[in-house]
PDB file of C-alpha atoms and ligand atoms in Angstrom:
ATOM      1  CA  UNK T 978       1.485 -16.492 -16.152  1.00  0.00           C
ATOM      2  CA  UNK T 979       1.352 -15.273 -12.367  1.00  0.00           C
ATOM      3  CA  UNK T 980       1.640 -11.898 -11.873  1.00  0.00           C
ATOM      4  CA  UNK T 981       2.034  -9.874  -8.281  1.00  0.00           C
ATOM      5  CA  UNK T 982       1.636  -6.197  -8.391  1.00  0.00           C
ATOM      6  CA  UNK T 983       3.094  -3.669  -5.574  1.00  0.00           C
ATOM      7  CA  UNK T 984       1.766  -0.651  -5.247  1.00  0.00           C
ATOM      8  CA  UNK T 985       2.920   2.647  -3.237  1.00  0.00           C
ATOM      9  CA  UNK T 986       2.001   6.319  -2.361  1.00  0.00           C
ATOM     10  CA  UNK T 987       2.367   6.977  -5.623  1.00  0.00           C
ATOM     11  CA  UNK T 988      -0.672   5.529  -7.217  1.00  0.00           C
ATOM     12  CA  UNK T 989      -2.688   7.402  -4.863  1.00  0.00           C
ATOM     13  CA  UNK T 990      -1.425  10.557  -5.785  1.00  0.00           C
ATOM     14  CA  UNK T 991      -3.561  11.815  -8.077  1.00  0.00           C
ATOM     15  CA  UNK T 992      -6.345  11.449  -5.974  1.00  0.00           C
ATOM     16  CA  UNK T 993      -4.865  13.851  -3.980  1.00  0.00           C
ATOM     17  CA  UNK T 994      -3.048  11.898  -0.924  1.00  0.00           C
ATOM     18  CA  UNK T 995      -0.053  13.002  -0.574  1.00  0.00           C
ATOM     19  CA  UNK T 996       3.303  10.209  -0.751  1.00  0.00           C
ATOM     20  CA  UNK T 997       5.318  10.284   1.985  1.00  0.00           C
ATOM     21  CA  UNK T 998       8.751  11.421   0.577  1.00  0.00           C
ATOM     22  CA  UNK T 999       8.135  14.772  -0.166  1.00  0.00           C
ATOM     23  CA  UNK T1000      11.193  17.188  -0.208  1.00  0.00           C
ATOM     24  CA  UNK T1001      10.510  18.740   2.601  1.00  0.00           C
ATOM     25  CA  UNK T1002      11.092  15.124   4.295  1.00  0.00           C
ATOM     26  CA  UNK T1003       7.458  15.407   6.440  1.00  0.00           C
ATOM     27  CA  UNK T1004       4.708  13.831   5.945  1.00  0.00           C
ATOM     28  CA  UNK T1005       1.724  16.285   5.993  1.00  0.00           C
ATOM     29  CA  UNK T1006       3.660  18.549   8.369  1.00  0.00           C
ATOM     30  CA  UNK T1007       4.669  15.926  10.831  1.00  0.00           C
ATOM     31  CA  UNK T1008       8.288  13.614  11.173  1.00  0.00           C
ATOM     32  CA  UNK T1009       7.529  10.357  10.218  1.00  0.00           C
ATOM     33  CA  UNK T1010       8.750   9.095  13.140  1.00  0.00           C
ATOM     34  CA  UNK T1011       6.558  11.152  15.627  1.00  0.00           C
ATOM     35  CA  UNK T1012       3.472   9.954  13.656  1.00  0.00           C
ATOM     36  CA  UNK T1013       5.090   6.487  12.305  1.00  0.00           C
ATOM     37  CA  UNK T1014       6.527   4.688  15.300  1.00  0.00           C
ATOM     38  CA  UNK T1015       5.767   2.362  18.478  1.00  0.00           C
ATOM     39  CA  UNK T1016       7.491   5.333  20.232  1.00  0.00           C
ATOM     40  CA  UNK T1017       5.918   8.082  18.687  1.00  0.00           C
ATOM     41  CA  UNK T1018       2.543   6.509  19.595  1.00  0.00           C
ATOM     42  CA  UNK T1019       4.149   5.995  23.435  1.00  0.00           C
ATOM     43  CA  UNK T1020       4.893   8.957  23.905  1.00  0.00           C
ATOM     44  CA  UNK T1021       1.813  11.094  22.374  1.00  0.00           C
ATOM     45  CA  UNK T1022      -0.586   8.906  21.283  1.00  0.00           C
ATOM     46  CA  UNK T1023      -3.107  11.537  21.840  1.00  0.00           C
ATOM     47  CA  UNK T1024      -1.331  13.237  18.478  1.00  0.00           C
ATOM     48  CA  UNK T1025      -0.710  10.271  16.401  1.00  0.00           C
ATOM     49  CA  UNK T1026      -4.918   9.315  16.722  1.00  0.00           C
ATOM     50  CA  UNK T1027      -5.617  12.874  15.758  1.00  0.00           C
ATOM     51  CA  UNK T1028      -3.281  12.487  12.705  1.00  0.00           C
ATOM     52  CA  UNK T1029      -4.793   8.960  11.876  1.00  0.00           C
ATOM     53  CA  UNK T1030      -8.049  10.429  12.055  1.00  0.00           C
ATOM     54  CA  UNK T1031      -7.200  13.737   9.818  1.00  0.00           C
ATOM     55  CA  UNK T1032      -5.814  10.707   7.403  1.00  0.00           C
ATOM     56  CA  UNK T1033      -9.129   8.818   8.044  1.00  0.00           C
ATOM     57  CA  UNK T1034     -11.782  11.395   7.410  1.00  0.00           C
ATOM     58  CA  UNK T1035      -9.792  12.542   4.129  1.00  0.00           C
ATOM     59  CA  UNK T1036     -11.305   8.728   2.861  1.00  0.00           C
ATOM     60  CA  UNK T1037     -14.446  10.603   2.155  1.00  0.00           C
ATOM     61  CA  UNK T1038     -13.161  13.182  -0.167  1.00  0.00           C
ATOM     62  CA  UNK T1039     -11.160  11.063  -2.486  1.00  0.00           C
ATOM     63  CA  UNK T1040     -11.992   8.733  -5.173  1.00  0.00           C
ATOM     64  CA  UNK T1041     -10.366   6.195  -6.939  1.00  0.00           C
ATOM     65  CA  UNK T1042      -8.403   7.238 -10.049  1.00  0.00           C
ATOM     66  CA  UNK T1043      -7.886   5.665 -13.281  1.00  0.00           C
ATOM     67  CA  UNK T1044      -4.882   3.494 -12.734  1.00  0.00           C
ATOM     68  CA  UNK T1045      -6.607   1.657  -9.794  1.00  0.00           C
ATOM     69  CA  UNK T1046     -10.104   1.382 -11.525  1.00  0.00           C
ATOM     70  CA  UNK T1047      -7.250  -0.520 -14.743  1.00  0.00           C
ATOM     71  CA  UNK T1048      -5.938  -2.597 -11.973  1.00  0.00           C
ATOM     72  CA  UNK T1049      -9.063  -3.412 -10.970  1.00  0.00           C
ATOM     73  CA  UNK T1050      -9.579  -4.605 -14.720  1.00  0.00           C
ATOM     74  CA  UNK T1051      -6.413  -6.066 -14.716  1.00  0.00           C
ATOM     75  CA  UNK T1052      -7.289  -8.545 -12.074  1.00  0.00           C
ATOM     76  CA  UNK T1053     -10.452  -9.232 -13.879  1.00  0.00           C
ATOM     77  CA  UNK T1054      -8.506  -9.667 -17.456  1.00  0.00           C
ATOM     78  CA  UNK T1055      -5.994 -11.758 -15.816  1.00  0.00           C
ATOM     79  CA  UNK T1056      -9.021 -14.532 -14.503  1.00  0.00           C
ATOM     80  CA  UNK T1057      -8.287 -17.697 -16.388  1.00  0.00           C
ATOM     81  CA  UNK T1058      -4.494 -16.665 -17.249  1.00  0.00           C
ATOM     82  CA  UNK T1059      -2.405 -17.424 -14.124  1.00  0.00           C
ATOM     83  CA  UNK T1060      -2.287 -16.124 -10.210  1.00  0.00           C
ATOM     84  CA  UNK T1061      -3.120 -12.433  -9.710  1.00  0.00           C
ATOM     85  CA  UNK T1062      -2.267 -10.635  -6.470  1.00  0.00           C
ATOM     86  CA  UNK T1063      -2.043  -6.539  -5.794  1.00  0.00           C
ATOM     87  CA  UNK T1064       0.004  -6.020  -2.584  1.00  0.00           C
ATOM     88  CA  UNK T1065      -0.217  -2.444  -1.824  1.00  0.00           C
ATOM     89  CA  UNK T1066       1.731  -0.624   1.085  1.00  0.00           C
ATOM     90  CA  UNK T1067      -1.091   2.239   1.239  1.00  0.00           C
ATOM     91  CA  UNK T1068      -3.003   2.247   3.899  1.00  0.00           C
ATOM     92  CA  UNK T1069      -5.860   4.337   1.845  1.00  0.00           C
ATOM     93  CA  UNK T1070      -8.765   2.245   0.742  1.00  0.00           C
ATOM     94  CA  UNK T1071      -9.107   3.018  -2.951  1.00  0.00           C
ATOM     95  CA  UNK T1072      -7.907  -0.089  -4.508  1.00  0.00           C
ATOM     96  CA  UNK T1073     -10.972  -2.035  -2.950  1.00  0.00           C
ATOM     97  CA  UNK T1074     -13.141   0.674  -3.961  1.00  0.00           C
ATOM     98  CA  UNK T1075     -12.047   0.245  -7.378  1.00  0.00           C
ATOM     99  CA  UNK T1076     -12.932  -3.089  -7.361  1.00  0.00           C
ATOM    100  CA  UNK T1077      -9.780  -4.889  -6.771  1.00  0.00           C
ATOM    101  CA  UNK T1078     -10.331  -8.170  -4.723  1.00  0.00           C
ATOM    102  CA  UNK T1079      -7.133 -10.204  -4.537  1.00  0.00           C
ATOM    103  CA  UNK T1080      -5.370  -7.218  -2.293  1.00  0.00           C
ATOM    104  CA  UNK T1081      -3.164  -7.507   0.677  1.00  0.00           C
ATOM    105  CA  UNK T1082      -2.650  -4.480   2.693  1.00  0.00           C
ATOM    106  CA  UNK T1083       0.826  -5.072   3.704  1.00  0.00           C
ATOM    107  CA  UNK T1084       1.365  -2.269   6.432  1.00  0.00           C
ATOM    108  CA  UNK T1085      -2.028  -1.981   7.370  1.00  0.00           C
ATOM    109  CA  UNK T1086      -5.677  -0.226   6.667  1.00  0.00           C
ATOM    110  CA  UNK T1087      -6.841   3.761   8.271  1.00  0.00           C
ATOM    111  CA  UNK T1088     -10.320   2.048   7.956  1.00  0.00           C
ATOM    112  CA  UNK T1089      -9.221  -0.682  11.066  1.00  0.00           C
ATOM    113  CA  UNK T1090      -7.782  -0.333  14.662  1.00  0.00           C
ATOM    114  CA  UNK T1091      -6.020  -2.756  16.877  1.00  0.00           C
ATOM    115  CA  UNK T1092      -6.780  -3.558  20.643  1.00  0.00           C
ATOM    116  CA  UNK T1093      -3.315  -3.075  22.104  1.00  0.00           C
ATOM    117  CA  UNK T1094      -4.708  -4.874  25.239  1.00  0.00           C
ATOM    118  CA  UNK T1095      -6.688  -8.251  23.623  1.00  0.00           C
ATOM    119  CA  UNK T1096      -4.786  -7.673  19.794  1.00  0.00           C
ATOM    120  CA  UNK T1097      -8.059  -8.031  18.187  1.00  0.00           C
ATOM    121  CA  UNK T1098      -8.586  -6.282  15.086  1.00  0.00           C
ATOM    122  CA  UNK T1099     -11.511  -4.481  13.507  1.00  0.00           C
ATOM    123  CA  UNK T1100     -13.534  -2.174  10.932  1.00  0.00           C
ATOM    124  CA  UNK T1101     -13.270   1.628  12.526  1.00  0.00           C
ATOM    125  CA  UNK T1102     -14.703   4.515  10.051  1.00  0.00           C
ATOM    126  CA  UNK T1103     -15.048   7.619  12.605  1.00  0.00           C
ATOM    127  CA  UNK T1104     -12.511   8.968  14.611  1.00  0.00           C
ATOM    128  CA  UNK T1105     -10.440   7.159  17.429  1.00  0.00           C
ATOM    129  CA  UNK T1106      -8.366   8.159  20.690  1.00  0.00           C
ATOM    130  CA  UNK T1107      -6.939   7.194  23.374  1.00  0.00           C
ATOM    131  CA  UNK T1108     -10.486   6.529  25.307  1.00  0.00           C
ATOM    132  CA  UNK T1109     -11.789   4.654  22.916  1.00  0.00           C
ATOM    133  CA  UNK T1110     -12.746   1.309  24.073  1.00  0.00           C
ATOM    134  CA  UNK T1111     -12.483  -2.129  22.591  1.00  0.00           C
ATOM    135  CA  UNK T1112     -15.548  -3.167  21.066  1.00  0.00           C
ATOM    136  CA  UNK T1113     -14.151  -6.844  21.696  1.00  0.00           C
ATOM    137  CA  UNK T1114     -12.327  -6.694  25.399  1.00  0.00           C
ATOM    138  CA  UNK T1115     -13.760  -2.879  26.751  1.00  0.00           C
ATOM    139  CA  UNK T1116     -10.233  -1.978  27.352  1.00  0.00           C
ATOM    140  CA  UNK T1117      -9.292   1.525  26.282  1.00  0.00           C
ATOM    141  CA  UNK T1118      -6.033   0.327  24.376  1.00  0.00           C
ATOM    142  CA  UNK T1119      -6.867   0.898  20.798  1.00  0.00           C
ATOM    143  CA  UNK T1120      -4.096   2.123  18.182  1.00  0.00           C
ATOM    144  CA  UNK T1121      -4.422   2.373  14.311  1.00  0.00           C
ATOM    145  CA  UNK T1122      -4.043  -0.982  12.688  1.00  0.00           C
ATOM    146  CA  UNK T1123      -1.106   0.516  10.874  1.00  0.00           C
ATOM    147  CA  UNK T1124       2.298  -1.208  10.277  1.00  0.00           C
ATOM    148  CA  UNK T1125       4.767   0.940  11.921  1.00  0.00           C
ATOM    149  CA  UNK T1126       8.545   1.402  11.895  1.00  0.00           C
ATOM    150  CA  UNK T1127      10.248  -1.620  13.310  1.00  0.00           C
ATOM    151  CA  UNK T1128       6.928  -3.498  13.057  1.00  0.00           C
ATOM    152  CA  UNK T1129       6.448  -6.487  10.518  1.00  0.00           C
ATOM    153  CA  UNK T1130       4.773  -6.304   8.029  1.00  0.00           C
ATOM    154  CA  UNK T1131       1.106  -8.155   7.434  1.00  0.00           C
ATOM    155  CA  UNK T1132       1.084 -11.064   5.000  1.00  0.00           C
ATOM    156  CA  UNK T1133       4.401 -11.867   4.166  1.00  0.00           C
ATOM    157  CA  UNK T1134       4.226 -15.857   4.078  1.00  0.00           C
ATOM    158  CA  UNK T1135       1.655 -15.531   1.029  1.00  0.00           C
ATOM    159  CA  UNK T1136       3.523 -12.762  -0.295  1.00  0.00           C
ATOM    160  CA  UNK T1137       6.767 -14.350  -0.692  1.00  0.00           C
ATOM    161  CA  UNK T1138       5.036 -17.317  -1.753  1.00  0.00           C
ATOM    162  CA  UNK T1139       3.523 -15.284  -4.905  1.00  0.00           C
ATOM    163  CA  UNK T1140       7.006 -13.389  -5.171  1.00  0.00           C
ATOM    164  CA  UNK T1141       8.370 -16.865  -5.667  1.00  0.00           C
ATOM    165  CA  UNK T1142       5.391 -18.161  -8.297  1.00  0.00           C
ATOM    166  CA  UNK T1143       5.807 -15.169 -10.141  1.00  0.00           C
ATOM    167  CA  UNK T1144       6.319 -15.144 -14.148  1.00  0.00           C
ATOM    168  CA  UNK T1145       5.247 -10.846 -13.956  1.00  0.00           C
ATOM    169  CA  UNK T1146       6.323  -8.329 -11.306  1.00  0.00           C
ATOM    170  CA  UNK T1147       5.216  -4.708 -11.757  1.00  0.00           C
ATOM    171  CA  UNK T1148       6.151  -2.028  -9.011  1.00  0.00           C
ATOM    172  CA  UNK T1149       4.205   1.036  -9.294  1.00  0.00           C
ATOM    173  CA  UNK T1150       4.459   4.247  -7.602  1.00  0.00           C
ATOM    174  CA  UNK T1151       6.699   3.636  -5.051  1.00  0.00           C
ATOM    175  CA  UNK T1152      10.580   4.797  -4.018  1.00  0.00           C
ATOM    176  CA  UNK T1153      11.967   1.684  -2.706  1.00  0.00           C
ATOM    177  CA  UNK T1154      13.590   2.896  -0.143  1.00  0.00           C
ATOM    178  CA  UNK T1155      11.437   1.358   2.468  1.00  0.00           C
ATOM    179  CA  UNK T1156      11.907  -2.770   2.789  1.00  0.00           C
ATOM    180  CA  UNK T1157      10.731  -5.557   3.024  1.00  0.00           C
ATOM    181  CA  UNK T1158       8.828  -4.232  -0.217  1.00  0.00           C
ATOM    182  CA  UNK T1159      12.439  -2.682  -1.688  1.00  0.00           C
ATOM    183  CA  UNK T1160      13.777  -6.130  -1.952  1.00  0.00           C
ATOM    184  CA  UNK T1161      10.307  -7.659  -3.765  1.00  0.00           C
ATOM    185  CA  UNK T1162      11.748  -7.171  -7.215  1.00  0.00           C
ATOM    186  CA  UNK T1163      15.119  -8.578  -6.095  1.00  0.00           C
ATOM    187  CA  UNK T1164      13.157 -11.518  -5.073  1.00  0.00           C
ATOM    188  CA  UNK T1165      10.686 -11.687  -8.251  1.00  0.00           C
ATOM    189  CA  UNK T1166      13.951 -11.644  -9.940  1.00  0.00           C
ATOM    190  CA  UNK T1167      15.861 -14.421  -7.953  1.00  0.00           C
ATOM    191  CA  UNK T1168      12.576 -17.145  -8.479  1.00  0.00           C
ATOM    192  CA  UNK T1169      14.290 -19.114 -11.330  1.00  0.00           C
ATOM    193  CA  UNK T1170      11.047 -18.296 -13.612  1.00  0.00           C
ATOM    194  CA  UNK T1171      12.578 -15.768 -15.737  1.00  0.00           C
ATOM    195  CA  UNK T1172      10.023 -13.636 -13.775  1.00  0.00           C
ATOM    196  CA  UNK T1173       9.885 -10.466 -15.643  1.00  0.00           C
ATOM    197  CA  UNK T1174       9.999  -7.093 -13.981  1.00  0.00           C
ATOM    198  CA  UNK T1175       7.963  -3.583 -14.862  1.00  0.00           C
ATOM    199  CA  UNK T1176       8.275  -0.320 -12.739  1.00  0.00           C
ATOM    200  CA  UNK T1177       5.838   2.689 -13.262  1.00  0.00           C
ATOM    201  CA  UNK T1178       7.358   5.740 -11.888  1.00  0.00           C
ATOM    202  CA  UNK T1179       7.467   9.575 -13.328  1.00  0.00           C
ATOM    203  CA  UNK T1180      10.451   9.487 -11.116  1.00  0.00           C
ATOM    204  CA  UNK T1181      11.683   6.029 -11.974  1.00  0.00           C
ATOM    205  CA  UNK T1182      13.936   4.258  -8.890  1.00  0.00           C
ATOM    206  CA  UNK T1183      16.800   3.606 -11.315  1.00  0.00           C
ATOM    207  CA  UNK T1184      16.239  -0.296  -9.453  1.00  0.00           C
ATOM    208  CA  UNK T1185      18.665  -2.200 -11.698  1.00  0.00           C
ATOM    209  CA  UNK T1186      16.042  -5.431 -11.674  1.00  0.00           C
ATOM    210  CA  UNK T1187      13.658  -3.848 -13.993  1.00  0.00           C
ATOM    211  CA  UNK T1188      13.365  -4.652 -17.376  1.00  0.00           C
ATOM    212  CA  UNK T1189      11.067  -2.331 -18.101  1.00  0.00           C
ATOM    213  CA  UNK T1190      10.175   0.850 -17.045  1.00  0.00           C
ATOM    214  CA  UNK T1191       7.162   3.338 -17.947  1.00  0.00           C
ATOM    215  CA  UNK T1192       8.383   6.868 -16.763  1.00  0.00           C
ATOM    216  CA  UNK T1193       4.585   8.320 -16.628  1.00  0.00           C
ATOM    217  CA  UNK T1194       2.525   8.864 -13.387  1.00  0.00           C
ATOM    218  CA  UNK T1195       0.352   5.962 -12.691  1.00  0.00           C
ATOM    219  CA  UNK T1196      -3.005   7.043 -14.428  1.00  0.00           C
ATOM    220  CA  UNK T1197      -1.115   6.707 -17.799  1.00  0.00           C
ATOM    221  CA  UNK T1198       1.578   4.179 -17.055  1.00  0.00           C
ATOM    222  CA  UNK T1199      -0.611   1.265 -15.595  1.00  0.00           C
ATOM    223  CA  UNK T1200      -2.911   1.951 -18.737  1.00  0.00           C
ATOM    224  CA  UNK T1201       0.032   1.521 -20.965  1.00  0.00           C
ATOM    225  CA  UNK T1202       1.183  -1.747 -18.771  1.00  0.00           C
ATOM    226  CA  UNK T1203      -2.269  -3.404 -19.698  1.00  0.00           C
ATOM    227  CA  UNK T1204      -1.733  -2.370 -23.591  1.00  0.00           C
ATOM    228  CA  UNK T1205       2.036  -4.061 -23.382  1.00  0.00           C
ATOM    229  CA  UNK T1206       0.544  -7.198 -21.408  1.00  0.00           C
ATOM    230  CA  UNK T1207      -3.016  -7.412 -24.333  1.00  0.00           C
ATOM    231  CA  UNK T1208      -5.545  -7.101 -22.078  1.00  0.00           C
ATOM    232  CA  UNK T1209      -8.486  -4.065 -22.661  1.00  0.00           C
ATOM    233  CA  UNK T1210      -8.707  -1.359 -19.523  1.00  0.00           C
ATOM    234  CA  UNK T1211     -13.150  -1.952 -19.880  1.00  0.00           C
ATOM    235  CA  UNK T1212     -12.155  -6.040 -18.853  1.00  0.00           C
TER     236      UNK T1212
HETATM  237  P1  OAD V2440       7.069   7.308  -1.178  1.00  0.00           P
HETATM  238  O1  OAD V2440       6.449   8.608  -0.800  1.00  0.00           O
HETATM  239  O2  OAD V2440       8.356   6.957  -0.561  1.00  0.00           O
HETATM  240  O3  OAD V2440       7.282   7.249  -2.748  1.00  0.00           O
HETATM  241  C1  OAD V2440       6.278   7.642  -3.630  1.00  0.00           C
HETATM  242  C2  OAD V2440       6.737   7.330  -5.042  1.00  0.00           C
HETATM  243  O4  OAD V2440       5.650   7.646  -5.908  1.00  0.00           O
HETATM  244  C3  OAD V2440       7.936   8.135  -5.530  1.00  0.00           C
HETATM  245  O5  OAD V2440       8.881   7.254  -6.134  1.00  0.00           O
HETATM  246  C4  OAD V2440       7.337   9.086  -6.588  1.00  0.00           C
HETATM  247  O6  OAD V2440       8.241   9.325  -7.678  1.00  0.00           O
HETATM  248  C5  OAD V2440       6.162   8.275  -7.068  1.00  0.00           C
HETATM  249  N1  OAD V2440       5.045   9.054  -7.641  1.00  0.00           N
HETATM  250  C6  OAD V2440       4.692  10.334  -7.392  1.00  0.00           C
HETATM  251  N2  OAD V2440       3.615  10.669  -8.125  1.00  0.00           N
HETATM  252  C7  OAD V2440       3.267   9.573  -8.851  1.00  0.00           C
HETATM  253  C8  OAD V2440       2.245   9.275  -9.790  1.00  0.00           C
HETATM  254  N3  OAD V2440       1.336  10.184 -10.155  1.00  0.00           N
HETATM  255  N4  OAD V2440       2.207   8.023 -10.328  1.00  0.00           N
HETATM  256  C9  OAD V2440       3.131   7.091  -9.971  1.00  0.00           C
HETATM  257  N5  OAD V2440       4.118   7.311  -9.100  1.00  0.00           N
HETATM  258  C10 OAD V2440       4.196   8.547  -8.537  1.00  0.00           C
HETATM  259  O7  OAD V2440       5.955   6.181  -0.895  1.00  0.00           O
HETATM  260  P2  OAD V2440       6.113   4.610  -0.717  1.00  0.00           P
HETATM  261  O8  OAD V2440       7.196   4.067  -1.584  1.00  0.00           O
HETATM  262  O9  OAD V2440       4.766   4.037  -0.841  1.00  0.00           O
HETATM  263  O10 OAD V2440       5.245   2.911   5.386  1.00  0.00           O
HETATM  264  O11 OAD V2440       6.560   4.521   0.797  1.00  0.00           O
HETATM  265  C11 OAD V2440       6.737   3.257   1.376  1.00  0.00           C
HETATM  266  C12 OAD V2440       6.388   3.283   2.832  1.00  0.00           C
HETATM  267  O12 OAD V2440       7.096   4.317   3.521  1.00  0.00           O
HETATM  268  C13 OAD V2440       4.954   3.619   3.125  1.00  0.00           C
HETATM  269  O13 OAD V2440       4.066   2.542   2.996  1.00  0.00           O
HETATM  270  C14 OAD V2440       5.004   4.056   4.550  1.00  0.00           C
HETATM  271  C15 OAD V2440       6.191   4.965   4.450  1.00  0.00           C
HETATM  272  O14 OAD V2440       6.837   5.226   5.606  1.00  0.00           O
HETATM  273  C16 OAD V2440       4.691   2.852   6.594  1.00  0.00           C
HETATM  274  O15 OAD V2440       3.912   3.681   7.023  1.00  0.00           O
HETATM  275  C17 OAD V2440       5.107   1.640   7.368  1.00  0.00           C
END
């Protein structure tokens, strides 16, 4: 049994970051696409490091919650049973700190920059800015490693490969609105495996590929999910 778990904003929730959806349409105060672009960035990155770094330094005051400490004992549970891999679009950190291992950070980590100049990649846990330089080339060029609009996304060979493998899909806390992650289930669904599909959502997405859905905010849904699939949340 292979099972790929997405996971959005909405796990992290309860930790107290906030999804980026809200009904006022900003994210923390700012249009996504001022703070969520190449051309945002072009045109002040000055702004979009301080907003990175707001979003960096908030690492330290929030702790994992109880629906990524059970995915963390999913993974563990699932050792022995089939292919196990998370693929979250947060850019937070609190799945790893919860213990989960086989994680892909689709668009990105806060805790990384990129060298626009040499495109080298690395750890970064302070705050950044445009003067920063490259501990690799020097050059002051460095961004947030964070996928941006119109930018692909990291990792999507292996994670259409596991999309494709997949006998379990389970979306959790996310609107589906933004792709290539909105069309995962459509692909889980499309594998010829009988793949079956879970969404956790207070809101559920009304996504017409689910089979099942558990309308309860992650800490209690992805509790539930390891219940319906027999495995214990102390694995
Ligand atoms: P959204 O903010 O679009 O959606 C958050 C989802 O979480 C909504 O469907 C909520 O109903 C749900 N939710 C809220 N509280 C919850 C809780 N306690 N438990 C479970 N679910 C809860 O966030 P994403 O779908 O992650 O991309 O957004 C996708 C991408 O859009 C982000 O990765 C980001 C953004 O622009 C980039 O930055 C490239």
């Amino acid at each position: 049994m292979n099972l790929v778990v997405l996971t959005g904003a909405g796990i992290s929730a309860e930790s107290g970051i906030s999804t980026f959806r809200a009904a006022d349409g900003l994210w923390e105060n700012h249009r996504i696409e001022d703070v969520a672009s190449p051309e945002g960035f072009m045109r002040d990155p000055a702004l979009v490091h301080h907003f990175y770094n707001l979003r960096r330094a908030q690492l330290h005051e929030v702790v994992p919650n109880k629906a990524h400490q059970a995915l963390a004992a999913l993974e563990r549970a699932w050792r022995g049973r089939g292919a196990f891999l998370l693929v979250t679009q947060n850019v937070d950190d609190l799945h790893e700190r919860a213990g989960s291992r086989a994680l892909r950070h689709m668009h990105g980590e806060l805790r990384r920059l990129l060298c626009t100049a040499c495109g080298e990649t690395g750890p970064w846990h302070d705050d950044a800015g445009v003067d920063t330089p490259c501990p690799d080339c020097g050059a002051e060029a460095m961004r947030p490693d964070i996928v941006w609009f119109g930018e692909i996304p990291h990792h999507m060979d292996e994670i259409m490969e596991a999309l494709g493998q997949a006998d379990l899909f389970c979306a959790i806390g996310t609107s589906g609105v933004v792709y290539p992650a909105a069309g995962f289930a459509a692909q889980a669904r499309r594998n010829g495996r009988n793949c079956v599909l879970y969404e956790i959502n207070p809101t559920p997405t009304g996504g017409r590929y689910f089979d099942h859905v558990i309308a309860a905010p992650a800490s209690e849904g992805v509790p539930e999910l390891l219940c319906r699939l027999g495995v214990g949340a102390d694995s």
